[in-house]
Tab-separated table of C-alpha atoms and ligand atoms in Angstrom:
chain	number	residue	atom	x	y	z
A	1	MET	CA	-21.322	45.033	-30.434
A	2	SER	CA	-23.013	41.735	-29.639
A	3	MET	CA	-23.676	39.103	-32.298
A	4	SER	CA	-27.270	40.222	-32.524
A	5	SER	CA	-28.383	43.690	-33.347
A	6	LYS	CA	-30.342	45.632	-30.815
A	7	GLN	CA	-33.500	44.503	-32.607
A	8	SER	CA	-33.525	41.294	-30.541
A	9	HIS	CA	-33.406	43.115	-27.218
A	10	ILE	CA	-36.393	43.171	-24.918
A	11	SER	CA	-38.390	46.379	-25.056
A	12	LYS	CA	-41.516	45.434	-23.155
A	13	ILE	CA	-42.853	42.692	-20.882
A	14	GLN	CA	-46.502	42.454	-19.949
A	15	ALA	CA	-48.392	39.813	-18.006
A	16	PHE	CA	-52.022	39.101	-17.241
A	17	GLU	CA	-54.130	36.608	-15.368
A	18	CYS	CA	-55.801	34.106	-17.725
A	19	LEU	CA	-57.779	30.880	-17.250
A	20	ASP	CA	-56.528	27.312	-17.264
A	21	SER	CA	-58.480	24.226	-18.314
A	22	ARG	CA	-59.874	23.670	-14.820
A	23	GLY	CA	-61.249	27.196	-14.767
A	24	TYR	CA	-58.665	28.487	-12.326
A	25	PRO	CA	-56.390	31.433	-13.023
A	26	THR	CA	-52.847	31.153	-14.300
A	27	VAL	CA	-50.105	33.432	-15.595
A	28	ALA	CA	-49.814	34.630	-19.207
A	29	ALA	CA	-46.836	36.722	-20.289
A	30	THR	CA	-45.896	38.609	-23.439
A	31	VAL	CA	-42.374	39.695	-24.328
A	32	GLU	CA	-41.825	42.272	-27.049
A	33	LEU	CA	-38.494	43.033	-28.729
A	34	VAL	CA	-37.140	46.308	-30.040
A	35	GLY	CA	-37.529	45.094	-33.633
A	36	GLY	CA	-41.201	44.301	-33.051
A	37	ALA	CA	-41.080	40.511	-32.585
A	38	ILE	CA	-43.555	39.299	-29.970
A	39	GLY	CA	-43.762	36.079	-27.932
A	40	THR	CA	-46.496	34.910	-25.586
A	41	ALA	CA	-46.630	31.993	-23.173
A	42	MET	CA	-49.168	30.662	-20.693
A	43	VAL	CA	-48.080	28.689	-17.650
A	44	PRO	CA	-49.710	25.361	-16.739
A	45	SER	CA	-50.577	24.151	-13.247
A	46	GLY	CA	-50.559	20.698	-11.623
A	47	ALA	CA	-52.980	19.010	-9.199
A	48	SER	CA	-50.865	16.082	-8.014
A	49	THR	CA	-47.819	18.260	-7.517
A	50	GLY	CA	-44.544	16.860	-6.246
A	51	GLU	CA	-43.234	17.916	-2.846
A	52	TYR	CA	-39.996	19.215	-4.394
A	53	GLU	CA	-41.455	21.317	-7.196
A	54	ALA	CA	-40.628	24.988	-7.639
A	55	HIS	CA	-43.133	27.287	-5.942
A	56	GLU	CA	-46.300	28.319	-7.750
A	57	LEU	CA	-47.195	31.741	-6.354
A	58	ARG	CA	-50.909	32.140	-5.540
A	59	ASP	CA	-52.431	35.237	-3.951
A	60	GLY	CA	-54.215	33.508	-1.084
A	61	ASP	CA	-56.914	36.194	-1.211
A	62	PRO	CA	-60.178	34.394	-0.426
A	63	GLN	CA	-62.142	37.189	-2.126
A	64	ARG	CA	-60.782	36.188	-5.527
A	65	TYR	CA	-60.862	32.711	-7.105
A	66	PHE	CA	-60.952	31.117	-3.614
A	67	GLY	CA	-57.398	32.275	-2.958
A	68	LYS	CA	-56.052	30.914	-6.247
A	69	GLY	CA	-55.568	34.274	-7.969
A	70	VAL	CA	-52.148	34.964	-9.485
A	71	LEU	CA	-52.148	38.775	-9.418
A	72	LYS	CA	-48.993	38.854	-7.279
A	73	ALA	CA	-47.098	36.772	-9.863
A	74	VAL	CA	-48.517	38.972	-12.639
A	75	ASP	CA	-47.470	42.097	-10.760
A	76	ASN	CA	-43.975	40.677	-10.184
A	77	ILE	CA	-43.647	40.372	-13.959
A	78	ASN	CA	-45.131	43.769	-14.777
A	79	SER	CA	-43.064	45.651	-12.241
A	80	LYS	CA	-39.864	43.938	-11.088
A	81	LEU	CA	-39.082	41.671	-14.023
A	82	ALA	CA	-40.157	44.097	-16.760
A	83	THR	CA	-37.836	46.742	-15.364
A	84	ALA	CA	-34.882	44.474	-14.634
A	85	LEU	CA	-34.949	42.681	-17.990
A	86	ALA	CA	-35.513	45.624	-20.330
A	87	GLY	CA	-32.662	45.692	-22.818
A	88	TYR	CA	-31.749	42.011	-22.338
A	89	ASP	CA	-31.030	40.089	-25.528
A	90	ALA	CA	-33.833	37.561	-26.122
A	91	LEU	CA	-31.412	35.408	-28.130
A	92	ASP	CA	-29.349	34.844	-24.996
A	93	GLN	CA	-31.787	32.587	-23.124
A	94	GLY	CA	-29.136	31.351	-20.687
A	95	THR	CA	-28.222	34.818	-19.428
A	96	LEU	CA	-31.865	35.811	-19.182
A	97	ASP	CA	-32.814	32.697	-17.202
A	98	ARG	CA	-29.851	33.120	-14.861
A	99	LYS	CA	-30.994	36.689	-14.240
A	100	LEU	CA	-34.525	35.461	-13.478
A	101	ILE	CA	-33.131	32.994	-10.942
A	102	GLU	CA	-30.939	35.685	-9.380
A	103	LEU	CA	-33.788	38.191	-9.163
A	104	ASP	CA	-35.930	35.652	-7.327
A	105	GLY	CA	-33.039	34.682	-5.078
A	106	SER	CA	-34.663	31.675	-3.386
A	107	GLN	CA	-34.070	27.926	-3.777
A	108	THR	CA	-37.654	27.189	-4.749
A	109	LYS	CA	-38.455	30.392	-6.660
A	110	SER	CA	-40.900	31.344	-3.951
A	111	ASN	CA	-40.169	35.083	-3.927
A	112	LEU	CA	-41.332	36.040	-7.400
A	113	GLY	CA	-43.022	32.700	-8.124
A	114	ALA	CA	-41.963	29.959	-10.547
A	115	ASN	CA	-45.122	30.768	-12.527
A	116	ALA	CA	-43.914	34.359	-13.001
A	117	LEU	CA	-40.407	33.251	-13.968
A	118	LEU	CA	-41.548	30.576	-16.403
A	119	GLY	CA	-44.011	32.885	-18.147
A	120	VAL	CA	-41.196	35.330	-18.934
A	121	SER	CA	-38.653	32.615	-19.747
A	122	LEU	CA	-40.938	30.963	-22.319
A	123	ALA	CA	-42.385	34.153	-23.776
A	124	THR	CA	-38.779	35.283	-24.380
A	125	ALA	CA	-38.000	32.076	-26.301
A	126	HIS	CA	-41.151	32.581	-28.403
A	127	ALA	CA	-40.149	36.201	-29.113
A	128	ALA	CA	-36.624	35.108	-30.066
A	129	ALA	CA	-38.018	32.478	-32.465
A	130	ALA	CA	-40.311	35.111	-33.983
A	131	TYR	CA	-37.326	37.458	-34.301
A	132	ARG	CA	-35.416	34.731	-36.129
A	133	LYS	CA	-38.555	34.024	-38.213
A	134	MET	CA	-38.373	30.370	-37.228
A	135	PRO	CA	-40.837	27.934	-35.694
A	136	LEU	CA	-40.015	27.485	-32.009
A	137	PHE	CA	-38.947	23.849	-32.418
A	138	GLN	CA	-36.269	24.838	-34.933
A	139	TYR	CA	-35.118	27.833	-32.939
A	140	LEU	CA	-34.643	25.590	-29.884
A	141	GLY	CA	-33.510	22.413	-31.614
A	142	GLY	CA	-31.566	23.562	-34.653
A	143	ILE	CA	-31.566	22.069	-38.120
A	144	ASN	CA	-31.474	18.504	-36.860
A	145	ALA	CA	-34.766	18.753	-34.964
A	146	HIS	CA	-36.935	16.349	-36.941
A	147	LYS	CA	-38.002	13.532	-34.622
A	148	LEU	CA	-41.722	13.563	-33.819
A	149	PRO	CA	-42.674	11.996	-30.499
A	150	VAL	CA	-44.775	8.934	-29.827
A	151	PRO	CA	-47.722	10.181	-27.744
A	152	LEU	CA	-48.661	8.702	-24.369
A	153	VAL	CA	-52.397	9.296	-24.653
A	154	ASN	CA	-54.358	9.333	-21.416
A	155	VAL	CA	-57.723	7.629	-21.917
A	156	ILE	CA	-58.730	6.706	-18.356
A	157	ASN	CA	-58.334	9.189	-15.508
A	158	GLY	CA	-58.281	8.480	-11.777
A	159	GLY	CA	-56.397	9.622	-8.696
A	160	ALA	CA	-56.370	13.382	-8.121
A	161	HIS	CA	-57.682	13.986	-11.656
A	162	ALA	CA	-61.134	12.426	-11.323
A	163	ALA	CA	-63.837	11.972	-8.714
A	164	ASN	CA	-64.087	8.221	-9.310
A	165	SER	CA	-62.954	5.009	-7.616
A	166	LEU	CA	-59.553	4.646	-9.286
A	167	ASP	CA	-56.408	5.168	-7.230
A	168	PHE	CA	-54.032	5.203	-10.186
A	169	GLN	CA	-54.013	8.560	-11.932
A	170	GLU	CA	-53.499	7.800	-15.623
A	171	PHE	CA	-54.043	4.868	-17.943
A	172	MET	CA	-52.511	5.668	-21.311
A	173	ILE	CA	-52.325	4.116	-24.737
A	174	VAL	CA	-49.070	4.437	-26.655
A	175	PRO	CA	-49.585	4.181	-30.423
A	176	HIS	CA	-46.339	3.298	-32.223
A	177	THR	CA	-47.923	1.499	-35.137
A	178	SER	CA	-46.765	3.969	-37.774
A	179	SER	CA	-43.705	5.993	-38.708
A	180	THR	CA	-45.844	9.132	-38.780
A	181	PHE	CA	-47.367	11.101	-35.940
A	182	PHE	CA	-50.415	11.615	-38.159
A	183	GLU	CA	-51.224	7.880	-38.238
A	184	ASN	CA	-50.332	7.275	-34.602
A	185	ILE	CA	-52.724	9.959	-33.379
A	186	ARG	CA	-55.450	8.490	-35.602
A	187	ALA	CA	-54.895	5.107	-33.949
A	188	ALA	CA	-55.201	6.748	-30.523
A	189	SER	CA	-58.425	8.449	-31.499
A	190	GLU	CA	-59.944	5.221	-32.811
A	191	VAL	CA	-59.100	3.367	-29.612
A	192	PHE	CA	-60.508	6.241	-27.540
A	193	HIS	CA	-63.846	5.979	-29.377
A	194	CYS	CA	-63.917	2.176	-29.079
A	195	LEU	CA	-63.277	2.538	-25.366
A	196	LYS	CA	-66.243	4.908	-25.105
A	197	LYS	CA	-68.493	2.320	-26.772
A	198	ILE	CA	-67.335	-0.390	-24.371
A	199	LEU	CA	-67.962	1.836	-21.343
A	200	LEU	CA	-71.444	2.749	-22.591
A	201	LYS	CA	-72.259	-0.905	-23.179
A	202	LYS	CA	-71.216	-1.732	-19.638
A	203	GLY	CA	-73.340	1.101	-18.287
A	204	LEU	CA	-70.254	2.927	-17.058
A	205	ALA	CA	-69.832	6.690	-17.001
A	206	VAL	CA	-68.222	8.404	-19.993
A	207	GLY	CA	-67.688	11.796	-18.363
A	208	LEU	CA	-64.156	13.070	-18.646
A	209	GLY	CA	-61.444	13.694	-16.088
A	210	ASP	CA	-59.052	16.645	-15.971
A	211	GLU	CA	-56.849	15.413	-18.798
A	212	GLY	CA	-59.693	14.335	-21.085
A	213	GLY	CA	-59.666	10.615	-20.363
A	214	PHE	CA	-62.837	8.839	-19.227
A	215	ALA	CA	-63.388	8.644	-15.496
A	216	PRO	CA	-65.502	5.535	-14.858
A	217	ASP	CA	-65.920	3.858	-11.483
A	218	LEU	CA	-63.849	0.718	-11.869
A	219	LYS	CA	-63.024	-1.918	-9.251
A	220	ASN	CA	-59.258	-1.755	-9.587
A	221	PRO	CA	-56.400	-0.844	-11.945
A	222	GLY	CA	-56.486	-4.335	-13.472
A	223	GLU	CA	-60.010	-3.703	-14.746
A	224	ALA	CA	-58.837	-0.504	-16.457
A	225	LEU	CA	-55.934	-2.367	-18.076
A	226	ASP	CA	-58.318	-5.075	-19.358
A	227	LEU	CA	-60.564	-2.390	-20.874
A	228	LEU	CA	-57.614	-0.829	-22.693
A	229	VAL	CA	-56.539	-4.134	-24.208
A	230	THR	CA	-60.108	-4.784	-25.414
A	231	ALA	CA	-60.454	-1.264	-26.838
A	232	ILE	CA	-57.145	-1.600	-28.731
A	233	SER	CA	-58.327	-4.905	-30.251
A	234	ASP	CA	-61.819	-3.559	-31.020
A	235	ALA	CA	-60.224	-0.710	-32.969
A	236	GLY	CA	-58.426	-3.279	-35.105
A	237	TYR	CA	-54.956	-2.915	-33.630
A	238	ASP	CA	-52.659	-5.502	-32.106
A	239	PRO	CA	-52.017	-4.799	-28.403
A	240	GLY	CA	-48.270	-4.573	-27.908
A	241	GLU	CA	-47.430	-4.763	-31.597
A	242	ASP	CA	-49.246	-1.587	-32.724
A	243	ILE	CA	-50.288	0.043	-29.490
A	244	SER	CA	-48.895	-0.434	-25.998
A	245	ILE	CA	-49.992	0.740	-22.561
A	246	ALA	CA	-48.448	3.196	-20.093
A	247	LEU	CA	-49.359	4.086	-16.514
A	248	ASP	CA	-48.926	7.104	-14.326
A	249	VAL	CA	-49.572	5.651	-10.896
A	250	ALA	CA	-48.808	8.958	-9.110
A	251	ALA	CA	-48.146	6.792	-6.058
A	252	SER	CA	-47.218	9.698	-3.777
A	253	GLU	CA	-50.926	10.562	-3.759
A	254	PHE	CA	-51.839	7.349	-1.911
A	255	TYR	CA	-48.676	6.595	0.047
A	256	ASP	CA	-49.302	6.541	3.767
A	257	GLU	CA	-46.190	7.827	5.519
A	258	LYS	CA	-47.223	6.537	8.940
A	259	SER	CA	-47.596	2.909	7.927
A	260	GLY	CA	-45.104	3.081	5.038
A	261	LYS	CA	-47.774	1.443	2.877
A	262	TYR	CA	-49.497	2.249	-0.374
A	263	VAL	CA	-53.181	2.366	0.506
A	264	PHE	CA	-55.786	2.079	-2.261
A	265	LYS	CA	-57.971	4.582	-0.471
A	266	LYS	CA	-60.347	5.382	-3.348
A	267	SER	CA	-61.166	1.729	-4.076
A	268	SER	CA	-60.511	-1.491	-2.126
A	269	LYS	CA	-58.657	0.075	0.871
A	270	GLU	CA	-56.029	-2.638	0.454
A	271	ALA	CA	-52.514	-1.728	1.633
A	272	PHE	CA	-49.330	-2.704	-0.211
A	273	SER	CA	-45.684	-2.507	0.852
A	274	SER	CA	-43.128	-1.191	-1.666
A	275	ALA	CA	-42.049	-4.751	-2.435
A	276	GLU	CA	-45.678	-5.792	-2.982
A	277	MET	CA	-46.196	-2.885	-5.381
A	278	VAL	CA	-43.100	-4.015	-7.282
A	279	SER	CA	-44.494	-7.577	-7.462
A	280	LEU	CA	-47.821	-6.238	-8.710
A	281	TYR	CA	-46.104	-4.378	-11.556
A	282	GLN	CA	-43.961	-7.404	-12.292
A	283	SER	CA	-47.057	-9.583	-12.654
A	284	TRP	CA	-48.656	-7.051	-15.025
A	285	LEU	CA	-45.624	-7.159	-17.307
A	286	GLN	CA	-46.518	-10.802	-18.004
A	287	LYS	CA	-50.168	-10.013	-18.628
A	288	TYR	CA	-50.348	-6.637	-20.388
A	289	PRO	CA	-48.405	-4.837	-23.121
A	290	LEU	CA	-47.121	-2.397	-20.528
A	291	VAL	CA	-44.142	-0.306	-21.671
A	292	SER	CA	-43.965	2.538	-19.166
A	293	ILE	CA	-44.733	3.049	-15.465
A	294	GLU	CA	-44.521	6.577	-14.055
A	295	ASP	CA	-44.230	7.330	-10.337
A	296	GLY	CA	-44.821	3.691	-9.445
A	297	LEU	CA	-43.660	4.518	-5.922
A	298	ASP	CA	-43.578	7.523	-3.587
A	299	GLU	CA	-41.256	10.484	-4.204
A	300	ASN	CA	-39.329	9.776	-0.986
A	301	ASP	CA	-39.237	5.974	-1.249
A	302	TRP	CA	-35.679	5.753	-2.617
A	303	ASP	CA	-35.170	2.180	-1.406
A	304	GLY	CA	-38.379	1.140	-3.113
A	305	TRP	CA	-37.303	2.856	-6.332
A	306	LYS	CA	-33.964	1.040	-6.253
A	307	LEU	CA	-35.738	-2.288	-5.819
A	308	LEU	CA	-38.240	-1.462	-8.564
A	309	THR	CA	-35.466	-0.520	-10.989
A	310	GLU	CA	-33.386	-3.586	-10.127
A	311	LYS	CA	-36.334	-5.928	-10.605
A	312	ILE	CA	-37.970	-4.599	-13.762
A	313	GLY	CA	-35.887	-1.658	-15.023
A	314	SER	CA	-34.453	-3.699	-17.877
A	315	GLU	CA	-37.933	-4.659	-19.106
A	316	VAL	CA	-39.983	-1.503	-18.777
A	317	GLN	CA	-39.578	2.264	-18.798
A	318	LEU	CA	-39.683	3.579	-15.225
A	319	VAL	CA	-40.425	7.288	-15.170
A	320	GLY	CA	-39.689	9.713	-12.349
A	321	ASP	CA	-42.120	12.639	-12.253
A	322	ASP	CA	-42.731	13.642	-8.624
A	323	LEU	CA	-39.488	11.784	-7.897
A	324	PHE	CA	-37.298	14.085	-10.023
A	325	VAL	CA	-39.509	17.191	-10.510
A	326	THR	CA	-37.419	18.194	-13.568
A	327	ASN	CA	-34.711	19.125	-11.078
A	328	ARG	CA	-31.095	18.456	-12.026
A	329	THR	CA	-30.050	17.747	-8.457
A	330	ARG	CA	-32.888	15.307	-7.814
A	331	LEU	CA	-32.168	13.574	-11.120
A	332	ALA	CA	-28.446	13.316	-10.314
A	333	GLN	CA	-29.403	11.736	-6.980
A	334	GLY	CA	-31.589	9.219	-8.836
A	335	ILE	CA	-28.902	8.370	-11.377
A	336	GLU	CA	-26.417	7.835	-8.542
A	337	ALA	CA	-28.876	5.600	-6.687
A	338	GLY	CA	-29.958	3.637	-9.766
A	339	ALA	CA	-33.566	4.798	-9.457
A	340	ALA	CA	-35.797	4.855	-12.576
A	341	ASN	CA	-34.562	4.977	-16.166
A	342	ALA	CA	-36.549	7.923	-17.526
A	343	ILE	CA	-37.682	11.384	-16.496
A	344	LEU	CA	-40.935	13.245	-16.990
A	345	VAL	CA	-40.204	16.815	-18.019
A	346	LYS	CA	-42.479	19.626	-16.847
A	347	LEU	CA	-41.177	23.146	-17.302
A	348	ASN	CA	-43.116	24.594	-14.400
A	349	GLN	CA	-41.676	22.084	-11.926
A	350	ILE	CA	-38.346	23.905	-12.214
A	351	GLY	CA	-39.346	27.337	-13.518
A	352	THR	CA	-37.063	28.266	-16.431
A	353	LEU	CA	-36.408	26.931	-19.914
A	354	SER	CA	-32.615	26.762	-19.445
A	355	GLU	CA	-32.823	24.667	-16.298
A	356	THR	CA	-35.239	22.324	-18.069
A	357	LEU	CA	-32.789	21.907	-20.944
A	358	GLU	CA	-29.947	21.208	-18.488
A	359	THR	CA	-31.981	18.519	-16.765
A	360	VAL	CA	-32.862	16.835	-20.064
A	361	ASN	CA	-29.197	16.939	-21.120
A	362	LEU	CA	-28.193	15.266	-17.883
A	363	ALA	CA	-30.848	12.589	-18.444
A	364	HIS	CA	-29.835	11.877	-22.027
A	365	SER	CA	-26.126	11.750	-21.258
A	366	ASN	CA	-26.883	9.096	-18.640
A	367	TYR	CA	-29.128	7.064	-20.959
A	368	TYR	CA	-32.267	8.107	-19.138
A	369	ARG	CA	-35.129	8.770	-21.548
A	370	SER	CA	-37.178	11.952	-21.395
A	371	ILE	CA	-40.910	12.435	-21.861
A	372	ILE	CA	-42.042	16.019	-22.352
A	373	SER	CA	-45.247	16.596	-20.415
A	374	HIS	CA	-48.243	18.835	-19.900
A	375	ARG	CA	-49.858	19.484	-16.505
A	376	SER	CA	-53.397	18.530	-15.544
A	377	GLY	CA	-54.254	22.250	-15.528
A	378	GLU	CA	-53.345	23.399	-19.036
A	379	THR	CA	-53.980	26.152	-21.532
A	380	GLU	CA	-53.903	26.319	-25.312
A	381	ASP	CA	-50.164	27.079	-25.115
A	382	THR	CA	-48.273	24.602	-27.328
A	383	THR	CA	-44.671	25.162	-26.216
A	384	ILE	CA	-44.233	21.532	-25.084
A	385	ALA	CA	-44.995	20.185	-28.573
A	386	ASP	CA	-42.115	22.220	-29.983
A	387	LEU	CA	-39.900	21.284	-27.059
A	388	ALA	CA	-40.458	17.559	-27.633
A	389	VAL	CA	-39.305	17.881	-31.263
A	390	ALA	CA	-36.477	20.284	-30.408
A	391	LEU	CA	-35.025	17.846	-27.880
A	392	GLY	CA	-35.713	14.716	-29.906
A	393	SER	CA	-37.234	13.215	-26.767
A	394	GLY	CA	-39.236	10.710	-28.761
A	395	GLN	CA	-42.161	10.807	-26.313
A	396	ILE	CA	-44.776	13.348	-25.290
A	397	LYS	CA	-47.489	13.089	-22.641
A	398	THR	CA	-50.258	15.574	-23.210
A	399	GLY	CA	-53.541	13.948	-22.314
A	400	SER	CA	-56.457	12.606	-24.259
A	401	VAL	CA	-57.385	13.140	-27.902
A	402	CYS	CA	-60.190	15.499	-26.896
A	403	ARG	CA	-60.425	18.827	-25.014
A	404	GLY	CA	-58.871	21.807	-26.771
A	405	GLU	CA	-56.001	22.344	-24.354
A	406	ARG	CA	-54.821	18.760	-25.080
A	407	THR	CA	-55.527	18.672	-28.831
A	408	ALA	CA	-53.724	22.020	-29.215
A	409	LYS	CA	-50.458	20.160	-28.593
A	410	TYR	CA	-51.310	17.270	-30.923
A	411	ASN	CA	-52.432	19.698	-33.618
A	412	ARG	CA	-49.193	21.620	-33.260
A	413	LEU	CA	-47.257	18.361	-33.756
A	414	LEU	CA	-49.348	17.677	-36.869
A	415	TRP	CA	-48.414	21.154	-38.074
A	416	ILE	CA	-44.726	20.478	-37.417
A	417	GLU	CA	-44.898	17.145	-39.256
A	418	THR	CA	-46.570	18.829	-42.217
A	419	TYR	CA	-44.072	21.700	-42.124
A	420	LEU	CA	-41.163	19.245	-42.221
A	421	ALA	CA	-42.751	17.748	-45.340
A	422	GLY	CA	-41.438	14.207	-45.267
A	423	ALA	CA	-38.176	15.013	-43.485
A	424	SER	CA	-39.531	13.984	-40.078
A	425	ILE	CA	-39.225	10.606	-38.398
A	426	VAL	CA	-41.004	8.710	-35.629
A	427	GLU	CA	-39.249	5.943	-33.746
A	428	ASN	CA	-40.861	3.370	-31.508
A	429	PRO	CA	-38.956	3.982	-28.260
A	430	PHE	CA	-39.941	0.571	-26.918
A	431	ILE	CA	-38.116	-1.841	-29.225
B	1	PGA	P1	-50.332	17.017	-12.497
B	1	PGA	O1	-50.467	15.595	-13.196
B	1	PGA	O2	-50.117	18.017	-13.570
B	1	PGA	O3	-51.617	17.165	-11.766
B	1	PGA	O4	-49.148	16.907	-11.570
B	1	PGA	C1	-49.684	15.151	-14.251
B	1	PGA	C2	-48.758	14.066	-13.822
B	1	PGA	O5	-48.720	13.661	-12.647
B	1	PGA	O6	-47.987	13.588	-14.661
B	2	ZN	ZN1	-47.079	12.073	-13.094
């Protein structure tokens, strides 16, 4: 007999098509165990997706959701996966995830769809935690899971996430003023509201982008950085001391392969070489309390990444998102090359929980930091909040302090902090 009783074995898997925060469909899955425990997960979806991400299966039927339906992925769960995984032990996540990978059989999870696989993988973990009568973060992280993350809070949106004049995708504030998540999220909220006042005063738009940050028409990234510094001060905080700044450039979105240049196509139309981009970042390190730069260069610009890391890697966190796509092999390549010093972690870039955990382990054992992340298309699913605490990542990126699909994660972290009743810690990752 196995360690667990049969009660933890899967009895039923059901999926359905639900809505994400952009109003497009995505996959939801429920896993039920023999003993009655139930777990549900909803899969997020990106807009500025990396070239090397696992495959998100869409129907391509123009009659439904402009081709974006996910009924094929849902059907793959309800038929193939439900049958093949019945009787599997939900407590054995590794075996289950390996079976999912085997059933798909492709490199990029294009047969059954990474969205189908991830829905089942995560719903199984939720069911297992329910079976164990534990919060997910403790089920995944064990008794030592008590570190709450510092949030990278996106307050200005550009790039593929907003119809404005900003080429850079995300301008974030990083509150590390307190040793509690509760106080740090308050600081973020206060800065967010001060920023709104400044924008209104300047006659700039205060409509929101996909991740809940403002999406004003600004001249250039420098103007956005200046606004953040002013908003931090206006809210009564010390820029750099209490609250720092992070960027997600998402540079692959404006890299021009033909010329090998980074072209600011939404704003000035200026073109920068890799080395010029590196110099630009270097100059900002003198001027702004900048602690983290994500995807500062294109996902295929390995030479540029090496240069970037050589020049400023000892001073600032350099995060690979599109560069690594939560993929162990890509990360190993980066570690070997000396590219970046941190990884953005998105479950749906790779497609199963176990592979995500393997990638994070590889990062941590090579002194690369990890930042657990949402996607621009989200749902009210809060798995990533638990994952951040379980892994002790110390950082989470989950958008602005408004919009329910973003606050769901922050509110879950507040719940976890309350649940841990004084036993939790927050560490400033940037000292
Ligand atoms: P995406 O954006 O979900 O649209 O890829 C988030 C990010 O680039 O970090
Ligand atoms: Zn990114």
